[in-house]
Amino acid sequence: MLYMIYSTDVENSLQKRLAARPAHLARLNELDQQQRLFAAGPLPAIDSPDPGEAGFTGSLVIAEFDSLSQAEAWAAEDPYIAAGVYANSIVKPYKKVLP
C-alpha cells in the first residue's frame, strides 16, 4: 500500500537540509530502485521552484510499504530528523485515484 509522509521543517532549516541532503536522497533512491517510490520532493517556502535562501517548509514522500508501522519506522530514520531539519512528520495511508 502507498503511504504519504508529510514532514515540516524547523525555522531556518536550509543549511541543515543542505548538509544532510546526500544521505536523505540516498534513502529515496533506494526506494526508487526497489520501485516503491511514487513521488518525493521538498515544499518551497515561496512560490518558486527555486526558493534560494528562502529555503523550504517541509517535504512530501509517497511510497509503498507493507504496513503503516513500516512506513512510520522508515520515516523516523530519515537523515533530516537526525540533522534537526524536521520538526515533525505525519504518516498516513494514501490511495491514488487520479490520473
CSV table of C-alpha atoms in Angstrom, one decimal:
chain,number,residue,atom,x,y,z
A,1,MET,CA,0.0,0.0,0.0
A,2,LEU,CA,1.1,3.6,-0.6
A,3,TYR,CA,1.7,5.9,2.4
A,4,MET,CA,2.3,9.7,2.4
A,5,ILE,CA,5.0,11.1,4.7
A,6,TYR,CA,4.4,14.8,5.2
A,7,SER,CA,7.2,16.5,7.2
A,8,THR,CA,7.6,20.1,8.3
A,9,ASP,CA,10.8,21.9,8.8
A,10,VAL,CA,12.1,23.8,11.8
A,11,GLU,CA,12.7,27.5,11.2
A,12,ASN,CA,15.9,28.3,9.2
A,13,SER,CA,16.5,24.7,8.2
A,14,LEU,CA,18.2,25.4,4.8
A,15,GLN,CA,21.8,24.8,5.9
A,16,LYS,CA,20.9,21.7,7.9
A,17,ARG,CA,19.0,20.5,4.8
A,18,LEU,CA,21.9,21.0,2.5
A,19,ALA,CA,24.3,19.2,4.9
A,20,ALA,CA,22.0,16.1,5.3
A,21,ARG,CA,20.7,16.1,1.7
A,22,PRO,CA,23.0,13.4,0.2
A,23,ALA,CA,22.0,10.9,2.9
A,24,HIS,CA,18.4,11.8,2.6
A,25,LEU,CA,18.5,11.4,-1.2
A,26,ALA,CA,20.3,8.0,-0.9
A,27,ARG,CA,17.4,6.6,1.0
A,28,LEU,CA,14.9,7.9,-1.5
A,29,ASN,CA,17.0,6.5,-4.4
A,30,GLU,CA,17.0,3.1,-2.6
A,31,LEU,CA,13.1,3.2,-2.6
A,32,ASP,CA,13.1,4.2,-6.2
A,33,GLN,CA,15.4,1.4,-7.2
A,34,GLN,CA,13.0,-1.0,-5.4
A,35,GLN,CA,10.2,0.6,-7.5
A,36,ARG,CA,8.5,1.6,-4.3
A,37,LEU,CA,8.8,5.4,-4.6
A,38,PHE,CA,5.7,7.2,-6.1
A,39,ALA,CA,6.7,10.8,-5.5
A,40,ALA,CA,9.1,12.8,-3.3
A,41,GLY,CA,10.1,16.4,-3.0
A,42,PRO,CA,10.5,19.5,-0.9
A,43,LEU,CA,8.0,22.2,-0.2
A,44,PRO,CA,9.4,25.6,-1.2
A,45,ALA,CA,8.9,28.4,1.3
A,46,ILE,CA,8.0,30.8,-1.5
A,47,ASP,CA,6.1,30.4,-4.7
A,48,SER,CA,9.1,29.4,-6.8
A,49,PRO,CA,10.6,26.1,-7.9
A,50,ASP,CA,14.0,27.5,-6.7
A,51,PRO,CA,13.4,29.4,-3.5
A,52,GLY,CA,17.0,30.2,-2.9
A,53,GLU,CA,17.8,31.5,0.6
A,54,ALA,CA,14.0,31.3,1.5
A,55,GLY,CA,14.5,27.6,1.7
A,56,PHE,CA,11.8,25.0,2.3
A,57,THR,CA,9.0,24.4,4.8
A,58,GLY,CA,8.9,20.7,4.6
A,59,SER,CA,8.8,17.6,2.4
A,60,LEU,CA,6.4,15.1,0.9
A,61,VAL,CA,7.2,11.5,0.2
A,62,ILE,CA,4.7,9.0,-1.2
A,63,ALA,CA,6.0,5.4,-1.2
A,64,GLU,CA,4.9,1.8,-0.9
A,65,PHE,CA,5.4,0.0,2.4
A,66,ASP,CA,3.9,-3.3,3.7
A,67,SER,CA,2.2,-1.5,6.7
A,68,LEU,CA,1.7,1.8,8.4
A,69,SER,CA,4.1,0.8,11.1
A,70,GLN,CA,6.8,0.1,8.5
A,71,ALA,CA,6.2,3.5,6.9
A,72,GLU,CA,6.4,5.2,10.3
A,73,ALA,CA,9.6,3.4,11.1
A,74,TRP,CA,11.2,4.3,7.7
A,75,ALA,CA,10.1,8.0,8.3
A,76,ALA,CA,11.6,8.0,11.8
A,77,GLU,CA,15.0,7.1,10.4
A,78,ASP,CA,15.2,9.9,7.9
A,79,PRO,CA,18.6,11.7,8.0
A,80,TYR,CA,16.7,15.0,8.1
A,81,ILE,CA,15.4,14.1,11.5
A,82,ALA,CA,18.9,13.3,12.9
A,83,ALA,CA,20.2,16.6,11.4
A,84,GLY,CA,17.4,18.6,13.1
A,85,VAL,CA,15.7,19.6,9.8
A,86,TYR,CA,12.2,18.2,10.6
A,87,ALA,CA,10.1,19.5,13.4
A,88,ASN,CA,7.6,16.6,12.9
A,89,SER,CA,6.3,14.1,10.4
A,90,ILE,CA,2.8,12.8,9.7
A,91,VAL,CA,2.5,9.3,8.1
A,92,LYS,CA,-0.9,8.2,6.6
A,93,PRO,CA,-2.2,5.7,4.1
A,94,TYR,CA,-2.6,7.1,0.6
A,95,LYS,CA,-4.9,5.9,-2.1
A,96,LYS,CA,-4.0,7.0,-5.7
A,97,VAL,CA,-7.2,7.7,-7.6
A,98,LEU,CA,-6.2,10.0,-10.5
A,99,PRO,CA,-4.6,10.2,-13.0
